Amino acid sequence: MSLRFSFFIIIFAVLFLGLLALPHVVNMSNLSPLQHAVTYTLFAVIVAAVTSALLHIYIRRDFHQVLDFVNKLTLGQFHRRLHITASHSTASLATPMNDMATYFENCVQDLSASNEQLLTILNTMNEGVLVLTPSGSIQHYNRALRHMFPQVENFKGLQVVEAIPVPGLQQAVDDILSAPVLSNGAEGKNYTSLQLELDPERVFSVHLTPAGGNDVSLGAVVVFHDISPIVRLERVRRDFVANVSHELRTPLTAIQGYAETLVNTEDFPEDYKRFVEIIRKNGAYLARMVEELLALARLENTHMPLATSEVSAIESVQAALLLCRLQLELRNIQVKIEFDESILLKANVQHLTQVFRNLLENAGRYAPEGDAIVVRAQSLPDTDAEHGGMTLFSICDKGPGIPQVDNMRIFERFYRVEKHRSHASTGLGLAICKHTVERLGGHIWVESPTPEFSTVFYFTIPTFIGD
Ligand code: ADP
């Protein structure tokens, strides 16, 4: 029965009983019919008013108890329960209110348990973690991050650049926080990575991603991975290779020189001459490998961009052709240059010529005898997001091609596609090309086969746009 209905029943019951009792309480025999009616009405109003006032006081007391309980819930005191006996007007509220409090209490316990677990995970991670608000200020950070940047006392509330004064990092944070929200399932890049070199002994690989997957309205997460030991080892390896290569140069020159002398000595027995010729050839092969290793070491030793100037693309290709002309003539390979001779590049002429030479030599080695290699170039417009303002070169041949599985790996040093293995191959040429092109600001990749050719090496170089 509803509260309001009970309320009316009580008032009517009291009123009815009152009206029945009225003639016994008041002498009404000498009253006129009008006075009768007025007396009854007055009496009824007084009884109803008194009864409802009493009921109001009674119900108000019960509601105060409920209100007090709700206020305690809003203060987070979810362990409280409403204790109401069946005689109370609000008794029917007790069970749902207590169930609600139990539900909230369980939710809060679950949330704080998973929060504790997350904090433990964060603090036991080796990677430093920063959690940023949508406006880019630091909301949380973990213990590893504090060890990585001990100079910062308290990260909370700071902008990233205030804690770690590297403009490139702040730029990456701004970019990720201002990136358009990708709808669910939409393809797109919602993370970014960069290498942060604070000094030669402190190098971090940093990954940034929106905290809510594709959505930056929850802020962003920045993870710092300390790669200093890897970078240090890499440097040691590079120095070792460069030093060994350097040390090998002199004895190799001596071996080649003496072998050459013996081969050219007239009264030297012919049988021995054959052996010495093998020594000379292998010496030349080793000398080439040493030179290429030194070239790679020079390219890797500094992250500074190579010194560049205005370079004519056609002149660079022709210079490369002069260097590998003999090898191409031996196999009767033609080179067709199919591009506008006025193309100007922003490059380093020696390094660019070396790239053309390596690619032409490879194409010349693998193209069918008597066939042609095609060299093309096209300017890519600035609107091309990835290669804008670049010139795209392609060196095409109709040789045996490169299997799909090797496409990604042929740019690694010493990597050779097994079936093309030959003595003259060191497996370093494409590694040099990749380093050079990237140091000049471009990219290099291979496609094999293409509709027209079996192998096409593509690379981009910035187009010259004036000083
Ligand atoms: P190298 O300097 O010894 O030629 P590279 O690094 O230039 O070595 O090439 C690596 C490997 O890639 C080669 O051993 C060869 O197997 C393969 N390769 C390179 N260019 C071509 C090509 N045009 N056609 C087929 N295979 C190629």
CSV table of C-alpha atoms and ligand atoms in Angstrom, one decimal:
chain,number,residue,atom,x,y,z
A,1,MET,CA,0.0,0.0,0.0
A,2,SER,CA,1.4,3.4,-0.9
A,3,LEU,CA,2.3,5.9,1.8
A,4,ARG,CA,0.0,8.5,0.5
A,5,PHE,CA,-3.0,6.0,0.4
A,6,SER,CA,-2.3,4.9,4.1
A,7,PHE,CA,-2.1,8.6,5.0
A,8,PHE,CA,-5.6,9.3,3.6
A,9,ILE,CA,-7.1,6.1,5.2
A,10,ILE,CA,-5.8,7.2,8.6
A,11,ILE,CA,-7.2,10.7,8.3
A,12,PHE,CA,-10.6,9.4,7.1
A,13,ALA,CA,-10.7,6.8,9.9
A,14,VAL,CA,-9.9,9.4,12.6
A,15,LEU,CA,-12.4,11.8,11.0
A,16,PHE,CA,-15.2,9.2,10.9
A,17,LEU,CA,-14.6,8.1,14.5
A,18,GLY,CA,-14.4,11.8,15.6
A,19,LEU,CA,-17.7,12.6,13.8
A,20,LEU,CA,-19.4,9.6,15.4
A,21,ALA,CA,-18.1,10.6,18.9
A,22,LEU,CA,-18.9,14.4,18.4
A,23,PRO,CA,-22.6,14.3,19.6
A,24,HIS,CA,-21.5,12.5,22.8
A,25,VAL,CA,-18.8,15.1,23.5
A,26,VAL,CA,-20.8,18.2,22.7
A,27,ASN,CA,-24.5,18.9,23.5
A,28,MET,CA,-25.9,19.6,20.1
A,29,SER,CA,-29.7,19.3,20.8
A,30,ASN,CA,-30.3,23.0,21.0
A,31,LEU,CA,-28.4,23.9,17.8
A,32,SER,CA,-30.0,24.9,14.5
A,33,PRO,CA,-29.3,22.7,11.4
A,34,LEU,CA,-26.9,25.4,10.0
A,35,GLN,CA,-25.0,25.4,13.4
A,36,HIS,CA,-25.0,21.6,13.2
A,37,ALA,CA,-23.4,21.7,9.8
A,38,VAL,CA,-20.8,24.4,10.8
A,39,THR,CA,-19.9,22.5,14.0
A,40,TYR,CA,-19.4,19.3,12.2
A,41,THR,CA,-17.3,20.9,9.4
A,42,LEU,CA,-15.1,22.8,11.9
A,43,PHE,CA,-14.6,19.7,13.9
A,44,ALA,CA,-13.7,17.7,10.8
A,45,VAL,CA,-11.2,20.4,9.7
A,46,ILE,CA,-9.6,20.5,13.2
A,47,VAL,CA,-9.3,16.7,13.4
A,48,ALA,CA,-7.9,16.4,9.9
A,49,ALA,CA,-5.3,19.2,10.6
A,50,VAL,CA,-4.2,17.7,13.9
A,51,THR,CA,-4.0,14.2,12.4
A,52,SER,CA,-2.0,15.3,9.4
A,53,ALA,CA,0.3,17.4,11.5
A,54,LEU,CA,1.0,14.4,13.7
A,55,LEU,CA,1.5,12.2,10.7
A,56,HIS,CA,3.8,14.8,9.1
A,57,ILE,CA,6.0,14.9,12.2
A,58,TYR,CA,6.2,11.1,12.3
A,59,ILE,CA,7.0,10.7,8.6
A,60,ARG,CA,9.5,13.5,8.6
A,61,ARG,CA,11.5,11.8,11.3
A,62,ASP,CA,11.7,8.7,9.2
A,63,PHE,CA,12.7,10.6,6.1
A,64,HIS,CA,15.4,12.4,8.0
A,65,GLN,CA,16.9,9.0,8.8
A,66,VAL,CA,16.9,8.1,5.0
A,67,LEU,CA,18.3,11.5,4.1
A,68,ASP,CA,21.1,11.2,6.6
A,69,PHE,CA,21.9,7.8,5.1
A,70,VAL,CA,22.0,9.1,1.5
A,71,ASN,CA,24.2,12.0,2.6
A,72,LYS,CA,26.7,9.5,4.2
A,73,LEU,CA,26.7,7.6,0.9
A,74,THR,CA,27.5,10.7,-1.1
A,75,LEU,CA,30.5,11.2,1.3
A,76,GLY,CA,31.7,7.7,0.2
A,77,GLN,CA,30.7,5.9,3.4
A,78,PHE,CA,29.5,2.9,1.5
A,79,HIS,CA,29.8,0.6,4.6
A,80,ARG,CA,26.8,2.3,6.3
A,81,ARG,CA,23.4,0.5,6.3
A,82,LEU,CA,19.9,1.8,6.8
A,83,HIS,CA,18.3,0.2,10.0
A,84,ILE,CA,14.5,0.7,9.8
A,85,THR,CA,12.0,-1.5,11.5
A,86,ALA,CA,8.7,-2.5,9.7
A,87,SER,CA,6.8,0.1,11.8
A,88,HIS,CA,8.6,3.0,10.0
A,89,SER,CA,6.8,4.8,7.2
A,90,THR,CA,10.0,4.4,5.1
A,91,ALA,CA,10.5,0.7,5.9
A,92,SER,CA,10.1,-0.3,2.2
A,93,LEU,CA,13.1,1.9,1.2
A,94,ALA,CA,15.5,0.1,3.5
A,95,THR,CA,16.2,-3.0,1.4
A,96,PRO,CA,16.8,-1.3,-2.0
A,97,MET,CA,18.9,1.5,-0.3
A,98,ASN,CA,21.0,-1.1,1.5
A,99,ASP,CA,21.4,-3.1,-1.7
A,100,MET,CA,22.5,0.0,-3.5
A,101,ALA,CA,25.1,0.7,-0.7
A,102,THR,CA,26.4,-2.9,-0.9
A,103,TYR,CA,26.7,-2.6,-4.7
A,104,PHE,CA,28.6,0.7,-4.4
A,105,GLU,CA,30.8,-0.8,-1.7
A,106,ASN,CA,31.7,-3.8,-3.9
A,107,CYS,CA,32.3,-1.5,-7.0
A,108,VAL,CA,34.6,0.7,-5.0
A,109,GLN,CA,36.5,-2.3,-3.5
A,110,ASP,CA,36.9,-3.8,-7.0
A,111,LEU,CA,38.1,-0.4,-8.4
A,112,SER,CA,40.6,0.2,-5.6
A,113,ALA,CA,41.9,-3.4,-5.9
A,114,SER,CA,42.5,-3.0,-9.7
A,115,ASN,CA,44.0,0.4,-9.0
A,116,GLU,CA,46.4,-1.2,-6.5
A,117,GLN,CA,47.3,-3.9,-9.0
A,118,LEU,CA,47.9,-1.3,-11.7
A,119,LEU,CA,50.1,0.8,-9.4
A,120,THR,CA,52.1,-2.3,-8.5
A,121,ILE,CA,52.5,-3.3,-12.1
A,122,LEU,CA,53.6,0.3,-13.0
A,123,ASN,CA,56.1,0.5,-10.1
A,124,THR,CA,57.6,-2.9,-10.8
A,125,MET,CA,58.2,-2.1,-14.5
A,126,ASN,CA,61.7,-1.4,-15.8
A,127,GLU,CA,60.3,1.2,-18.2
A,128,GLY,CA,59.5,4.7,-17.0
A,129,VAL,CA,55.9,5.7,-17.5
A,130,LEU,CA,54.2,9.1,-17.6
A,131,VAL,CA,50.5,9.4,-17.7
A,132,LEU,CA,49.3,12.8,-19.1
A,133,THR,CA,46.0,14.6,-18.8
A,134,PRO,CA,44.4,15.8,-22.1
A,135,SER,CA,46.0,19.2,-21.5
A,136,GLY,CA,49.4,17.5,-21.4
A,137,SER,CA,50.2,17.9,-17.7
A,138,ILE,CA,51.7,14.9,-15.8
A,139,GLN,CA,49.0,13.1,-13.8
A,140,HIS,CA,50.9,9.9,-12.8
A,141,TYR,CA,54.4,8.5,-13.1
A,142,ASN,CA,56.1,5.4,-11.9
A,143,ARG,CA,59.2,4.6,-9.8
A,144,ALA,CA,61.4,3.7,-12.8
A,145,LEU,CA,60.8,7.2,-14.3
A,146,ARG,CA,61.8,8.8,-11.0
A,147,HIS,CA,65.1,6.8,-11.2
A,148,MET,CA,65.6,7.8,-14.8
A,149,PHE,CA,65.2,11.5,-14.1
A,150,PRO,CA,66.3,11.9,-10.4
A,151,GLN,CA,66.8,15.6,-10.8
A,152,VAL,CA,63.0,16.2,-10.9
A,153,GLU,CA,61.6,16.2,-7.4
A,154,ASN,CA,57.9,16.0,-8.3
A,155,PHE,CA,56.6,15.4,-11.8
A,156,LYS,CA,52.9,15.9,-10.9
A,157,GLY,CA,51.2,18.8,-12.6
A,158,LEU,CA,54.3,19.7,-14.7
A,159,GLN,CA,54.2,19.8,-18.5
A,160,VAL,CA,56.6,17.2,-20.0
A,161,VAL,CA,59.1,19.9,-21.3
A,162,GLU,CA,59.3,21.3,-17.7
A,163,ALA,CA,60.4,17.9,-16.4
A,164,ILE,CA,62.4,16.7,-19.3
A,165,PRO,CA,63.6,19.8,-21.2
A,166,VAL,CA,63.7,18.3,-24.7
A,167,PRO,CA,61.6,20.3,-27.3
A,168,GLY,CA,61.3,17.3,-29.6
A,169,LEU,CA,59.6,15.2,-26.9
A,170,GLN,CA,57.2,18.0,-26.0
A,171,GLN,CA,56.4,18.3,-29.8
A,172,ALA,CA,55.7,14.6,-30.0
A,173,VAL,CA,53.4,14.9,-26.9
A,174,ASP,CA,51.5,17.9,-28.5
A,175,ASP,CA,51.2,16.0,-31.7
A,176,ILE,CA,49.7,12.9,-30.1
A,177,LEU,CA,47.3,15.0,-27.9
A,178,SER,CA,46.1,17.1,-30.9
A,179,ALA,CA,45.8,14.1,-33.3
A,180,PRO,CA,42.3,13.6,-34.7
A,181,VAL,CA,40.3,11.0,-32.9
A,182,LEU,CA,40.1,7.8,-34.9
A,183,SER,CA,36.7,6.1,-35.0
A,184,ASN,CA,36.6,2.5,-33.8
A,185,GLY,CA,38.2,0.2,-36.3
A,186,ALA,CA,39.6,3.1,-38.4
A,187,GLU,CA,43.0,2.5,-39.8
A,188,GLY,CA,45.6,5.1,-38.8
A,189,LYS,CA,48.6,5.8,-36.7
A,190,ASN,CA,47.7,6.5,-33.1
A,191,TYR,CA,51.1,6.1,-31.5
A,192,THR,CA,54.5,7.6,-32.1
A,193,SER,CA,58.1,6.7,-31.2
A,194,LEU,CA,61.3,8.6,-30.9
A,195,GLN,CA,64.8,8.2,-29.7
A,196,LEU,CA,65.8,10.5,-26.9
A,197,GLU,CA,69.6,11.0,-26.5
A,198,LEU,CA,70.1,13.1,-23.4
A,199,ASP,CA,73.8,12.4,-23.5
A,200,PRO,CA,75.9,9.6,-25.0
A,201,GLU,CA,75.4,7.5,-21.8
A,202,ARG,CA,71.6,8.1,-21.5
A,203,VAL,CA,69.6,7.1,-24.5
A,204,PHE,CA,65.9,6.3,-24.4
A,205,SER,CA,63.5,4.9,-26.8
A,206,VAL,CA,60.2,6.7,-26.1
A,207,HIS,CA,56.7,5.5,-27.2
A,208,LEU,CA,53.7,7.8,-27.0
A,209,THR,CA,50.1,6.6,-27.3
A,210,PRO,CA,46.6,8.0,-26.4
A,211,ALA,CA,45.5,6.7,-22.9
A,212,GLY,CA,42.1,5.6,-24.3
A,213,GLY,CA,43.4,3.6,-27.3
A,214,ASN,CA,42.3,5.9,-30.2
A,215,ASP,CA,40.9,8.5,-28.0
A,216,VAL,CA,43.0,11.3,-26.5
A,217,SER,CA,40.2,12.7,-24.3
A,218,LEU,CA,41.7,10.5,-21.6
A,219,GLY,CA,45.1,12.0,-22.1
A,220,ALA,CA,48.2,10.1,-23.2
A,221,VAL,CA,50.8,7.6,-21.9
A,222,VAL,CA,54.5,8.0,-22.5
A,223,VAL,CA,56.8,5.0,-22.0
A,224,PHE,CA,60.6,5.4,-21.7
A,225,HIS,CA,62.7,2.4,-22.5
A,226,ASP,CA,66.4,2.8,-21.5
A,227,ILE,CA,68.4,1.6,-24.4
A,228,SER,CA,71.7,3.1,-23.3
A,229,PRO,CA,73.4,-0.4,-22.8
A,230,ILE,CA,72.3,-1.4,-26.3
A,231,VAL,CA,73.5,1.8,-27.8
A,232,ARG,CA,76.8,1.5,-25.9
A,233,LEU,CA,77.3,-2.1,-27.2
A,234,GLU,CA,76.5,-1.0,-30.7
A,235,ARG,CA,79.1,1.8,-30.4
A,236,VAL,CA,81.7,-0.7,-29.1
A,237,ARG,CA,80.8,-3.1,-32.0
A,238,ARG,CA,81.1,-0.2,-34.5
A,239,ASP,CA,84.4,0.9,-33.1
A,240,PHE,CA,85.7,-2.6,-33.1
A,241,VAL,CA,84.8,-3.2,-36.7
A,242,ALA,CA,86.2,0.1,-37.8
A,243,ASN,CA,89.5,-0.5,-35.9
A,244,VAL,CA,89.9,-4.0,-37.2
A,245,SER,CA,89.2,-2.9,-40.7
A,246,HIS,CA,91.7,-0.1,-40.4
A,247,GLU,CA,94.3,-2.5,-39.1
A,248,LEU,CA,93.7,-4.9,-41.9
A,249,ARG,CA,94.2,-2.3,-44.6
A,250,THR,CA,98.0,-2.3,-44.5
A,251,PRO,CA,98.7,-6.1,-44.5
A,252,LEU,CA,96.1,-6.5,-47.2
A,253,THR,CA,97.8,-3.9,-49.4
A,254,ALA,CA,101.1,-5.7,-48.8
A,255,ILE,CA,99.6,-9.1,-49.7
A,256,GLN,CA,98.0,-7.7,-52.9
A,257,GLY,CA,101.2,-5.9,-53.8
A,258,TYR,CA,103.5,-8.9,-53.4
A,259,ALA,CA,101.0,-11.2,-55.1
A,260,GLU,CA,100.9,-8.8,-58.1
A,261,THR,CA,104.7,-8.7,-58.2
A,262,LEU,CA,104.9,-12.5,-58.2
A,263,VAL,CA,102.2,-12.8,-60.9
A,264,ASN,CA,104.1,-10.4,-63.1
A,265,THR,CA,107.5,-12.0,-62.5
A,266,GLU,CA,108.5,-13.7,-65.7
A,267,ASP,CA,110.6,-16.7,-64.5
A,268,PHE,CA,108.0,-17.5,-61.8
A,269,PRO,CA,106.6,-21.1,-62.4
A,270,GLU,CA,103.2,-21.0,-64.1
A,271,ASP,CA,101.7,-23.4,-61.6
A,272,TYR,CA,102.6,-21.1,-58.7
A,273,LYS,CA,101.4,-18.1,-60.7
A,274,ARG,CA,97.9,-19.7,-60.6
A,275,PHE,CA,98.0,-20.0,-56.8
A,276,VAL,CA,99.3,-16.5,-56.4
A,277,GLU,CA,96.6,-15.2,-58.7
A,278,ILE,CA,94.0,-16.8,-56.4
A,279,ILE,CA,95.8,-15.1,-53.4
A,280,ARG,CA,95.6,-11.7,-55.3
A,281,LYS,CA,91.9,-12.1,-56.1
A,282,ASN,CA,91.0,-13.0,-52.6
A,283,GLY,CA,93.2,-10.2,-51.3
A,284,ALA,CA,91.3,-7.8,-53.6
A,285,TYR,CA,88.0,-9.1,-52.3
A,286,LEU,CA,89.1,-8.7,-48.7
A,287,ALA,CA,90.4,-5.2,-49.5
A,288,ARG,CA,87.0,-4.3,-51.0
A,289,MET,CA,85.2,-5.6,-47.9
A,290,VAL,CA,87.5,-3.6,-45.6
A,291,GLU,CA,86.9,-0.4,-47.6
A,292,GLU,CA,83.1,-1.0,-47.5
A,293,LEU,CA,83.2,-1.7,-43.7
A,294,LEU,CA,85.2,1.5,-43.2
A,295,ALA,CA,82.7,3.4,-45.4
A,296,LEU,CA,79.8,2.0,-43.3
A,297,ALA,CA,81.6,2.9,-40.0
A,298,ARG,CA,82.1,6.4,-41.3
A,299,LEU,CA,78.4,6.7,-42.1
A,300,GLU,CA,77.3,5.3,-38.8
A,301,ASN,CA,79.7,7.2,-36.6
A,302,THR,CA,77.8,10.4,-36.5
A,303,HIS,CA,74.1,11.2,-36.6
A,304,MET,CA,74.8,14.6,-38.2
A,305,PRO,CA,73.4,14.9,-41.7
A,306,LEU,CA,75.9,14.7,-44.5
A,307,ALA,CA,77.1,18.0,-46.0
A,308,THR,CA,74.9,18.7,-49.0
A,309,SER,CA,74.9,21.0,-52.0
A,310,GLU,CA,73.1,21.4,-55.3
A,311,VAL,CA,73.8,18.2,-57.3
A,312,SER,CA,72.8,17.4,-60.9
A,313,ALA,CA,71.1,14.0,-61.0
A,314,ILE,CA,72.3,13.2,-64.5
A,315,GLU,CA,75.9,14.1,-63.6
A,316,SER,CA,75.9,11.9,-60.6
A,317,VAL,CA,74.5,8.9,-62.6
A,318,GLN,CA,77.1,9.5,-65.3
A,319,ALA,CA,79.9,9.7,-62.7
A,320,ALA,CA,78.7,6.3,-61.3
A,321,LEU,CA,78.5,4.8,-64.8
A,322,LEU,CA,82.2,5.8,-65.4
A,323,LEU,CA,83.1,3.8,-62.3
A,324,CYS,CA,81.3,0.6,-63.3
A,325,ARG,CA,81.7,0.9,-67.1
A,326,LEU,CA,84.1,-2.0,-67.4
A,327,GLN,CA,81.9,-4.4,-65.4
A,328,LEU,CA,78.9,-3.4,-67.6
A,329,GLU,CA,80.8,-3.7,-70.8
A,330,LEU,CA,82.0,-7.1,-69.9
A,331,ARG,CA,78.4,-8.4,-69.9
A,332,ASN,CA,77.3,-6.1,-72.7
A,333,ILE,CA,74.8,-4.3,-70.5
A,334,GLN,CA,73.2,-1.1,-71.8
A,335,VAL,CA,72.0,1.7,-69.4
A,336,LYS,CA,69.0,3.7,-70.4
A,337,ILE,CA,68.6,7.0,-68.6
A,338,GLU,CA,64.9,8.0,-68.8
A,339,PHE,CA,64.6,11.2,-66.9
A,340,ASP,CA,64.7,14.9,-67.2
A,341,GLU,CA,68.4,16.0,-67.3
A,342,SER,CA,67.6,19.3,-65.5
A,343,ILE,CA,66.7,17.5,-62.2
A,344,LEU,CA,68.6,19.0,-59.3
A,345,LEU,CA,69.0,17.4,-55.9
A,346,LYS,CA,70.0,18.5,-52.4
A,347,ALA,CA,72.7,15.9,-51.8
A,348,ASN,CA,76.3,15.0,-51.2
A,349,VAL,CA,77.7,14.3,-54.7
A,350,GLN,CA,80.3,11.6,-53.7
A,351,HIS,CA,77.8,9.7,-51.5
A,352,LEU,CA,75.0,9.9,-54.0
A,353,THR,CA,77.3,8.7,-56.8
A,354,GLN,CA,78.3,5.8,-54.6
A,355,VAL,CA,74.6,4.8,-54.2
A,356,PHE,CA,74.1,4.9,-58.0
A,357,ARG,CA,77.3,2.9,-58.5
A,358,ASN,CA,76.3,0.2,-56.0
A,359,LEU,CA,72.8,-0.2,-57.5
A,360,LEU,CA,74.0,-0.1,-61.1
A,361,GLU,CA,76.7,-2.7,-60.3
A,362,ASN,CA,74.2,-5.0,-58.8
A,363,ALA,CA,71.7,-4.5,-61.7
A,364,GLY,CA,74.6,-5.1,-64.1
A,365,ARG,CA,75.6,-8.2,-62.3
A,366,TYR,CA,72.2,-9.8,-62.3
A,367,ALA,CA,70.6,-8.5,-65.5
A,368,PRO,CA,70.6,-11.0,-68.4
A,369,GLU,CA,73.8,-10.7,-70.5
A,370,GLY,CA,73.2,-8.1,-73.3
A,371,ASP,CA,70.1,-6.7,-71.6
A,372,ALA,CA,69.5,-3.1,-70.5
A,373,ILE,CA,69.2,-1.5,-67.1
A,374,VAL,CA,66.7,1.4,-66.9
A,375,VAL,CA,67.2,4.4,-64.6
A,376,ARG,CA,64.1,6.7,-64.1
A,377,ALA,CA,63.4,9.7,-61.9
A,378,GLN,CA,60.3,11.7,-61.1
A,379,SER,CA,59.7,14.6,-58.8
A,380,LEU,CA,57.2,14.0,-56.0
A,381,PRO,CA,54.9,16.9,-55.1
A,382,ASP,CA,55.1,18.5,-51.7
A,383,THR,CA,51.6,17.1,-51.0
A,384,ASP,CA,52.9,13.6,-50.8
A,385,ALA,CA,52.8,13.1,-47.0
A,386,GLU,CA,55.7,10.6,-46.8
A,387,HIS,CA,58.0,11.7,-49.6
A,388,GLY,CA,57.0,15.3,-50.3
A,389,GLY,CA,59.6,17.5,-52.0
A,390,MET,CA,61.6,14.5,-53.0
A,391,THR,CA,62.8,13.0,-56.3
A,392,LEU,CA,62.1,9.3,-56.6
A,393,PHE,CA,64.7,7.3,-58.5
A,394,SER,CA,64.2,3.8,-59.8
A,395,ILE,CA,66.9,1.4,-61.1
A,396,CYS,CA,65.2,-1.4,-63.0
A,397,ASP,CA,66.5,-4.7,-64.3
A,398,LYS,CA,65.2,-8.0,-65.7
A,399,GLY,CA,67.4,-10.3,-63.8
A,400,PRO,CA,66.3,-13.2,-61.6
A,401,GLY,CA,64.6,-10.9,-59.1
A,402,ILE,CA,64.6,-11.0,-55.3
A,403,PRO,CA,62.4,-13.4,-53.4
A,404,GLN,CA,59.7,-11.7,-51.3
A,405,VAL,CA,61.1,-13.0,-48.0
A,406,ASP,CA,64.5,-11.4,-48.6
A,407,ASN,CA,63.1,-8.0,-49.6
A,408,MET,CA,63.3,-6.6,-46.1
A,409,ARG,CA,66.6,-8.1,-45.2
A,410,ILE,CA,68.8,-7.4,-48.2
A,411,PHE,CA,69.6,-4.0,-46.8
A,412,GLU,CA,71.2,-5.6,-43.7
A,413,ARG,CA,75.0,-5.9,-43.8
A,414,PHE,CA,76.4,-9.2,-45.1
A,415,TYR,CA,72.9,-10.4,-46.2
A,416,ARG,CA,73.0,-12.1,-49.5
A,417,VAL,CA,70.2,-13.9,-51.4
A,418,GLU,CA,71.6,-17.5,-51.3
A,419,LYS,CA,71.0,-18.3,-55.0
A,420,HIS,CA,72.9,-15.2,-56.2
A,421,ARG,CA,75.9,-15.8,-54.0
A,422,SER,CA,79.1,-15.1,-55.8
A,423,HIS,CA,82.7,-14.5,-54.8
A,424,ALA,CA,82.6,-10.9,-55.8
A,425,SER,CA,79.7,-10.1,-53.5
A,426,THR,CA,80.4,-8.8,-49.9
A,427,GLY,CA,76.8,-8.2,-49.0
A,428,LEU,CA,77.6,-4.7,-47.9
A,429,GLY,CA,76.7,-2.6,-50.9
A,430,LEU,CA,73.0,-2.2,-50.1
A,431,ALA,CA,73.7,-1.6,-46.4
A,432,ILE,CA,75.9,1.4,-47.5
A,433,CYS,CA,73.1,2.6,-49.9
A,434,LYS,CA,70.5,2.5,-47.1
A,435,HIS,CA,72.7,4.4,-44.6
A,436,THR,CA,73.7,6.9,-47.3
A,437,VAL,CA,70.1,7.5,-48.5
A,438,GLU,CA,68.8,7.9,-45.0
A,439,ARG,CA,71.6,10.2,-44.0
A,440,LEU,CA,70.7,12.3,-47.0
A,441,GLY,CA,67.0,12.4,-45.8
A,442,GLY,CA,65.5,9.8,-48.1
A,443,HIS,CA,64.3,6.2,-48.1
A,444,ILE,CA,65.3,3.2,-50.1
A,445,TRP,CA,63.3,0.0,-50.8
A,446,VAL,CA,63.0,-2.7,-53.4
A,447,GLU,CA,60.0,-4.1,-55.3
A,448,SER,CA,60.4,-7.5,-57.0
A,449,PRO,CA,58.8,-8.3,-59.4
A,450,THR,CA,57.0,-5.3,-60.9
A,451,PRO,CA,54.7,-5.5,-63.9
A,452,GLU,CA,57.5,-4.3,-66.2
A,453,PHE,CA,60.7,-5.5,-64.5
A,454,SER,CA,61.9,-8.3,-62.2
A,455,THR,CA,63.7,-6.0,-59.8
A,456,VAL,CA,63.3,-2.3,-59.1
A,457,PHE,CA,65.3,-0.5,-56.5
A,458,TYR,CA,63.6,2.8,-55.5
A,459,PHE,CA,65.1,5.6,-53.4
A,460,THR,CA,64.2,9.2,-52.7
A,461,ILE,CA,66.5,12.2,-52.4
A,462,PRO,CA,65.4,15.7,-51.4
A,463,THR,CA,64.9,17.9,-54.5
A,464,PHE,CA,67.0,21.1,-54.6
A,465,ILE,CA,64.7,24.1,-54.0
A,466,GLY,CA,67.3,26.8,-53.8
A,467,ASP,CA,69.3,28.2,-50.8
B,1,ADP,P1,77.1,-6.7,-52.8
B,1,ADP,O1,77.7,-5.4,-52.4
B,1,ADP,O2,78.0,-7.9,-52.4
B,1,ADP,O3,76.6,-6.8,-54.1
B,1,ADP,P2,74.6,-6.0,-51.8
B,1,ADP,O4,74.4,-5.6,-50.4
B,1,ADP,O5,74.7,-5.0,-52.8
B,1,ADP,O6,75.9,-6.9,-51.8
B,1,ADP,O7,73.4,-7.0,-52.2
B,1,ADP,C1,72.9,-7.9,-51.3
B,1,ADP,C2,72.3,-9.1,-52.0
B,1,ADP,O8,71.1,-8.6,-52.7
B,1,ADP,C3,73.1,-9.6,-53.2
B,1,ADP,O9,73.9,-10.7,-52.7
B,1,ADP,C4,72.1,-10.2,-54.1
B,1,ADP,O10,71.8,-11.5,-53.8
B,1,ADP,C5,70.9,-9.3,-53.9
B,1,ADP,N1,70.7,-8.3,-55.0
B,1,ADP,C6,71.1,-7.0,-55.0
B,1,ADP,N2,70.7,-6.4,-56.1
B,1,ADP,C7,70.0,-7.3,-56.9
B,1,ADP,C8,69.4,-7.3,-58.1
B,1,ADP,N3,69.4,-6.2,-58.9
B,1,ADP,N4,68.8,-8.4,-58.6
B,1,ADP,C9,68.8,-9.5,-57.8
B,1,ADP,N5,69.4,-9.6,-56.6
B,1,ADP,C10,70.0,-8.5,-56.1
